[in-house]
């Protein structure tokens, strides 16, 4: 008898376009997990509403992100892919968990403080309480693991605290998820500011590579990438603290070609940064070409995407509603007669 797979869940907001950093740092490794885990990946479109969105752009990015997931190798037969707002249990449990999350806990959230500074004219209730919705996103599926980066550890800790609080009040209801430290992917930095992570919400975008960028745009951006003023036979060398721009390009090249840093240094011995940046750009073009072409093909097939949305939501909803029914009963809500 096959041992039941552990459950893993992750979501990305469609508030910006997926970048090379999104792919090399996370999504590239997700496909491998399907053999080991029962994986749920969703487009967190409800979370995107905490900042003002152009409705047409949000719809486009949500569907484009779904198409890109599949194009990046996430087989919908092996992974549950869905749009958050298509599973109503997220919003319903989000409200209930609002009532079990303390004001002081929410006020200590680092991201709320950071985003309040960036959106001073729109510090809304959703921006404050979205960690409760994030807790609902996670706890609905009773996952064993939640992949986290440094910027999300605090939210997983809060989710665990809320789950413990609820379980202590009403008995065992939620599985307590563990943070999952993913296989190390490339940490891709901005091409123009190698001290900052490549952002998917950068409006200008000259320092970032988007998965759907055309080859000529990718090459243009890499030719303008920041390096340093060093010259000589061994200017292409891996020294992150001393040469952050060069180290960033080397990491991208290594991730796209499979070459080691020593091999890259040897390959470009005696060559300047110009040749190196062109080589990195070309490797990225070829890495992203099949993803872009596949995603474009899926985006043109409206029927396929609609079927994907429907099937994914049905699979997710079946699991989510089992948890929600249990919660409703525990807190004393009258079950609806269907």
PDB file of C-alpha atoms in Angstrom, residues 3-139:
ATOM      1  CA  UNK A   3       2.123   5.791   1.812  1.00  0.00           C
ATOM      2  CA  UNK A   4      -0.063   8.891   1.674  1.00  0.00           C
ATOM      3  CA  UNK A   5       1.842  11.927   0.451  1.00  0.00           C
ATOM      4  CA  UNK A   6       2.452  14.904   2.704  1.00  0.00           C
ATOM      5  CA  UNK A   7       0.536  18.050   1.670  1.00  0.00           C
ATOM      6  CA  UNK A   8       2.266  21.261   0.576  1.00  0.00           C
ATOM      7  CA  UNK A   9       0.656  24.592  -0.328  1.00  0.00           C
ATOM      8  CA  UNK A  10       1.883  27.860  -1.775  1.00  0.00           C
ATOM      9  CA  UNK A  11       0.385  30.920  -3.463  1.00  0.00           C
ATOM     10  CA  UNK A  12       1.664  33.941  -5.365  1.00  0.00           C
ATOM     11  CA  UNK A  13      -0.199  37.224  -5.783  1.00  0.00           C
ATOM     12  CA  UNK A  14      -0.883  38.206  -9.419  1.00  0.00           C
ATOM     13  CA  UNK A  15      -0.085  41.804  -8.494  1.00  0.00           C
ATOM     14  CA  UNK A  16       2.834  41.886 -10.901  1.00  0.00           C
ATOM     15  CA  UNK A  17       4.351  39.861 -13.713  1.00  0.00           C
ATOM     16  CA  UNK A  18       6.313  36.713 -12.867  1.00  0.00           C
ATOM     17  CA  UNK A  19      10.028  37.313 -13.299  1.00  0.00           C
ATOM     18  CA  UNK A  20      13.184  35.363 -13.960  1.00  0.00           C
ATOM     19  CA  UNK A  21      13.669  35.509 -10.187  1.00  0.00           C
ATOM     20  CA  UNK A  22      10.236  33.912  -9.602  1.00  0.00           C
ATOM     21  CA  UNK A  23      11.185  31.078 -11.942  1.00  0.00           C
ATOM     22  CA  UNK A  24      14.793  30.365 -10.958  1.00  0.00           C
ATOM     23  CA  UNK A  25      14.195  31.028  -7.264  1.00  0.00           C
ATOM     24  CA  UNK A  26      11.000  29.015  -6.798  1.00  0.00           C
ATOM     25  CA  UNK A  27       8.824  27.745  -9.658  1.00  0.00           C
ATOM     26  CA  UNK A  28      11.609  25.798 -11.396  1.00  0.00           C
ATOM     27  CA  UNK A  29      11.848  23.536  -8.349  1.00  0.00           C
ATOM     28  CA  UNK A  30       8.107  23.162  -7.799  1.00  0.00           C
ATOM     29  CA  UNK A  31       7.608  20.615 -10.578  1.00  0.00           C
ATOM     30  CA  UNK A  32       9.947  18.170  -8.830  1.00  0.00           C
ATOM     31  CA  UNK A  33       7.846  18.261  -5.662  1.00  0.00           C
ATOM     32  CA  UNK A  34       4.806  16.604  -7.264  1.00  0.00           C
ATOM     33  CA  UNK A  35       6.439  13.192  -6.946  1.00  0.00           C
ATOM     34  CA  UNK A  36       7.001  13.651  -3.205  1.00  0.00           C
ATOM     35  CA  UNK A  37       4.100  15.871  -2.083  1.00  0.00           C
ATOM     36  CA  UNK A  38       0.409  16.488  -2.741  1.00  0.00           C
ATOM     37  CA  UNK A  39       0.832  20.095  -3.938  1.00  0.00           C
ATOM     38  CA  UNK A  40      -1.639  22.990  -4.029  1.00  0.00           C
ATOM     39  CA  UNK A  41      -0.612  26.165  -5.876  1.00  0.00           C
ATOM     40  CA  UNK A  42      -2.989  29.092  -6.177  1.00  0.00           C
ATOM     41  CA  UNK A  43      -3.186  32.573  -7.662  1.00  0.00           C
ATOM     42  CA  UNK A  44      -3.779  34.782  -4.607  1.00  0.00           C
ATOM     43  CA  UNK A  45      -6.006  37.302  -6.360  1.00  0.00           C
ATOM     44  CA  UNK A  46      -7.926  38.283  -3.203  1.00  0.00           C
ATOM     45  CA  UNK A  47      -4.669  39.334  -1.561  1.00  0.00           C
ATOM     46  CA  UNK A  48      -3.861  41.519  -4.557  1.00  0.00           C
ATOM     47  CA  UNK A  49      -6.861  43.720  -3.719  1.00  0.00           C
ATOM     48  CA  UNK A  50      -5.127  45.241  -0.680  1.00  0.00           C
ATOM     49  CA  UNK A  51      -3.545  47.656  -3.156  1.00  0.00           C
ATOM     50  CA  UNK A  52      -5.447  49.309  -5.998  1.00  0.00           C
ATOM     51  CA  UNK A  53      -5.416  47.191  -9.139  1.00  0.00           C
ATOM     52  CA  UNK A  54      -6.423  47.904 -12.712  1.00  0.00           C
ATOM     53  CA  UNK A  55      -9.230  45.304 -13.095  1.00  0.00           C
ATOM     54  CA  UNK A  56      -8.298  44.323 -16.650  1.00  0.00           C
ATOM     55  CA  UNK A  57      -4.633  43.944 -15.706  1.00  0.00           C
ATOM     56  CA  UNK A  58      -5.475  41.840 -12.649  1.00  0.00           C
ATOM     57  CA  UNK A  59      -7.619  39.462 -14.721  1.00  0.00           C
ATOM     58  CA  UNK A  60      -4.913  39.204 -17.376  1.00  0.00           C
ATOM     59  CA  UNK A  61      -2.112  38.586 -14.895  1.00  0.00           C
ATOM     60  CA  UNK A  62      -4.136  35.985 -12.983  1.00  0.00           C
ATOM     61  CA  UNK A  63      -4.803  33.903 -16.090  1.00  0.00           C
ATOM     62  CA  UNK A  64      -1.328  34.549 -17.458  1.00  0.00           C
ATOM     63  CA  UNK A  65       0.193  33.366 -14.189  1.00  0.00           C
ATOM     64  CA  UNK A  66      -1.864  30.172 -14.368  1.00  0.00           C
ATOM     65  CA  UNK A  67      -0.723  29.595 -17.965  1.00  0.00           C
ATOM     66  CA  UNK A  68       2.885  30.262 -16.966  1.00  0.00           C
ATOM     67  CA  UNK A  69       2.683  27.776 -14.095  1.00  0.00           C
ATOM     68  CA  UNK A  70       1.741  25.041 -16.543  1.00  0.00           C
ATOM     69  CA  UNK A  71       4.332  26.225 -19.071  1.00  0.00           C
ATOM     70  CA  UNK A  72       6.992  26.052 -16.320  1.00  0.00           C
ATOM     71  CA  UNK A  73       6.256  22.356 -15.839  1.00  0.00           C
ATOM     72  CA  UNK A  74       3.510  22.248 -13.201  1.00  0.00           C
ATOM     73  CA  UNK A  75       1.391  19.374 -14.512  1.00  0.00           C
ATOM     74  CA  UNK A  76      -2.279  20.047 -13.586  1.00  0.00           C
ATOM     75  CA  UNK A  77      -2.770  16.281 -13.373  1.00  0.00           C
ATOM     76  CA  UNK A  78      -0.164  16.074 -10.606  1.00  0.00           C
ATOM     77  CA  UNK A  79      -0.695  19.449  -8.888  1.00  0.00           C
ATOM     78  CA  UNK A  80      -3.864  21.253  -7.838  1.00  0.00           C
ATOM     79  CA  UNK A  81      -3.737  24.655  -9.561  1.00  0.00           C
ATOM     80  CA  UNK A  82      -6.528  27.127  -8.825  1.00  0.00           C
ATOM     81  CA  UNK A  83      -7.564  30.758  -8.414  1.00  0.00           C
ATOM     82  CA  UNK A  84      -8.094  31.754  -4.794  1.00  0.00           C
ATOM     83  CA  UNK A  85     -11.350  33.678  -5.362  1.00  0.00           C
ATOM     84  CA  UNK A  86     -12.910  30.649  -7.100  1.00  0.00           C
ATOM     85  CA  UNK A  87     -12.921  28.775  -3.775  1.00  0.00           C
ATOM     86  CA  UNK A  88     -15.285  30.739  -1.531  1.00  0.00           C
ATOM     87  CA  UNK A  89     -14.098  28.948   1.597  1.00  0.00           C
ATOM     88  CA  UNK A  90     -10.992  31.175   1.614  1.00  0.00           C
ATOM     89  CA  UNK A  91     -12.998  34.336   2.261  1.00  0.00           C
ATOM     90  CA  UNK A  92     -15.369  32.583   4.687  1.00  0.00           C
ATOM     91  CA  UNK A  93     -12.660  31.062   6.864  1.00  0.00           C
ATOM     92  CA  UNK A  94     -10.682  34.301   6.549  1.00  0.00           C
ATOM     93  CA  UNK A  95     -13.484  36.155   8.340  1.00  0.00           C
ATOM     94  CA  UNK A  96     -13.777  33.533  11.071  1.00  0.00           C
ATOM     95  CA  UNK A  97     -10.027  33.561  11.708  1.00  0.00           C
ATOM     96  CA  UNK A  98     -10.156  37.371  11.888  1.00  0.00           C
ATOM     97  CA  UNK A  99     -12.140  36.760  15.073  1.00  0.00           C
ATOM     98  CA  UNK A 100      -9.384  34.545  16.484  1.00  0.00           C
ATOM     99  CA  UNK A 101      -6.427  36.758  15.548  1.00  0.00           C
ATOM    100  CA  UNK A 102      -5.489  39.433  18.055  1.00  0.00           C
ATOM    101  CA  UNK A 103      -5.163  43.106  17.138  1.00  0.00           C
ATOM    102  CA  UNK A 104      -1.706  43.224  18.705  1.00  0.00           C
ATOM    103  CA  UNK A 105      -0.540  40.282  16.577  1.00  0.00           C
ATOM    104  CA  UNK A 106      -1.655  41.968  13.378  1.00  0.00           C
ATOM    105  CA  UNK A 107      -0.149  45.312  14.364  1.00  0.00           C
ATOM    106  CA  UNK A 108       3.262  43.659  14.767  1.00  0.00           C
ATOM    107  CA  UNK A 109       3.337  42.305  11.226  1.00  0.00           C
ATOM    108  CA  UNK A 110       6.406  43.717   9.494  1.00  0.00           C
ATOM    109  CA  UNK A 111       4.816  43.651   6.048  1.00  0.00           C
ATOM    110  CA  UNK A 112       1.876  45.747   7.246  1.00  0.00           C
ATOM    111  CA  UNK A 113       4.286  48.419   8.435  1.00  0.00           C
ATOM    112  CA  UNK A 114       6.279  48.293   5.185  1.00  0.00           C
ATOM    113  CA  UNK A 115       3.233  48.354   2.925  1.00  0.00           C
ATOM    114  CA  UNK A 116       1.611  51.141   4.920  1.00  0.00           C
ATOM    115  CA  UNK A 117       4.614  53.326   4.165  1.00  0.00           C
ATOM    116  CA  UNK A 118       4.401  52.482   0.457  1.00  0.00           C
ATOM    117  CA  UNK A 119       0.617  52.973   0.296  1.00  0.00           C
ATOM    118  CA  UNK A 120       0.125  55.880   2.698  1.00  0.00           C
ATOM    119  CA  UNK A 121      -3.010  57.023   0.850  1.00  0.00           C
ATOM    120  CA  UNK A 122      -4.653  53.572   1.034  1.00  0.00           C
ATOM    121  CA  UNK A 123      -4.025  51.955   4.446  1.00  0.00           C
ATOM    122  CA  UNK A 124      -7.165  49.844   4.362  1.00  0.00           C
ATOM    123  CA  UNK A 125      -8.573  47.146   6.641  1.00  0.00           C
ATOM    124  CA  UNK A 126      -7.595  44.392   4.232  1.00  0.00           C
ATOM    125  CA  UNK A 127      -3.965  45.466   4.383  1.00  0.00           C
ATOM    126  CA  UNK A 128      -4.126  45.096   8.161  1.00  0.00           C
ATOM    127  CA  UNK A 129      -6.027  41.792   8.376  1.00  0.00           C
ATOM    128  CA  UNK A 130      -4.701  39.931   5.356  1.00  0.00           C
ATOM    129  CA  UNK A 131      -2.517  37.661   7.563  1.00  0.00           C
ATOM    130  CA  UNK A 132      -5.803  36.160   8.814  1.00  0.00           C
ATOM    131  CA  UNK A 133      -6.813  35.446   5.229  1.00  0.00           C
ATOM    132  CA  UNK A 134      -3.368  33.976   4.624  1.00  0.00           C
ATOM    133  CA  UNK A 135      -3.879  31.728   7.663  1.00  0.00           C
ATOM    134  CA  UNK A 136      -7.181  30.602   6.137  1.00  0.00           C
ATOM    135  CA  UNK A 137      -5.487  29.956   2.783  1.00  0.00           C
ATOM    136  CA  UNK A 138      -3.103  27.600   4.545  1.00  0.00           C
ATOM    137  CA  UNK A 139      -5.266  25.906   7.169  1.00  0.00           C
TER     138      UNK A 139
END
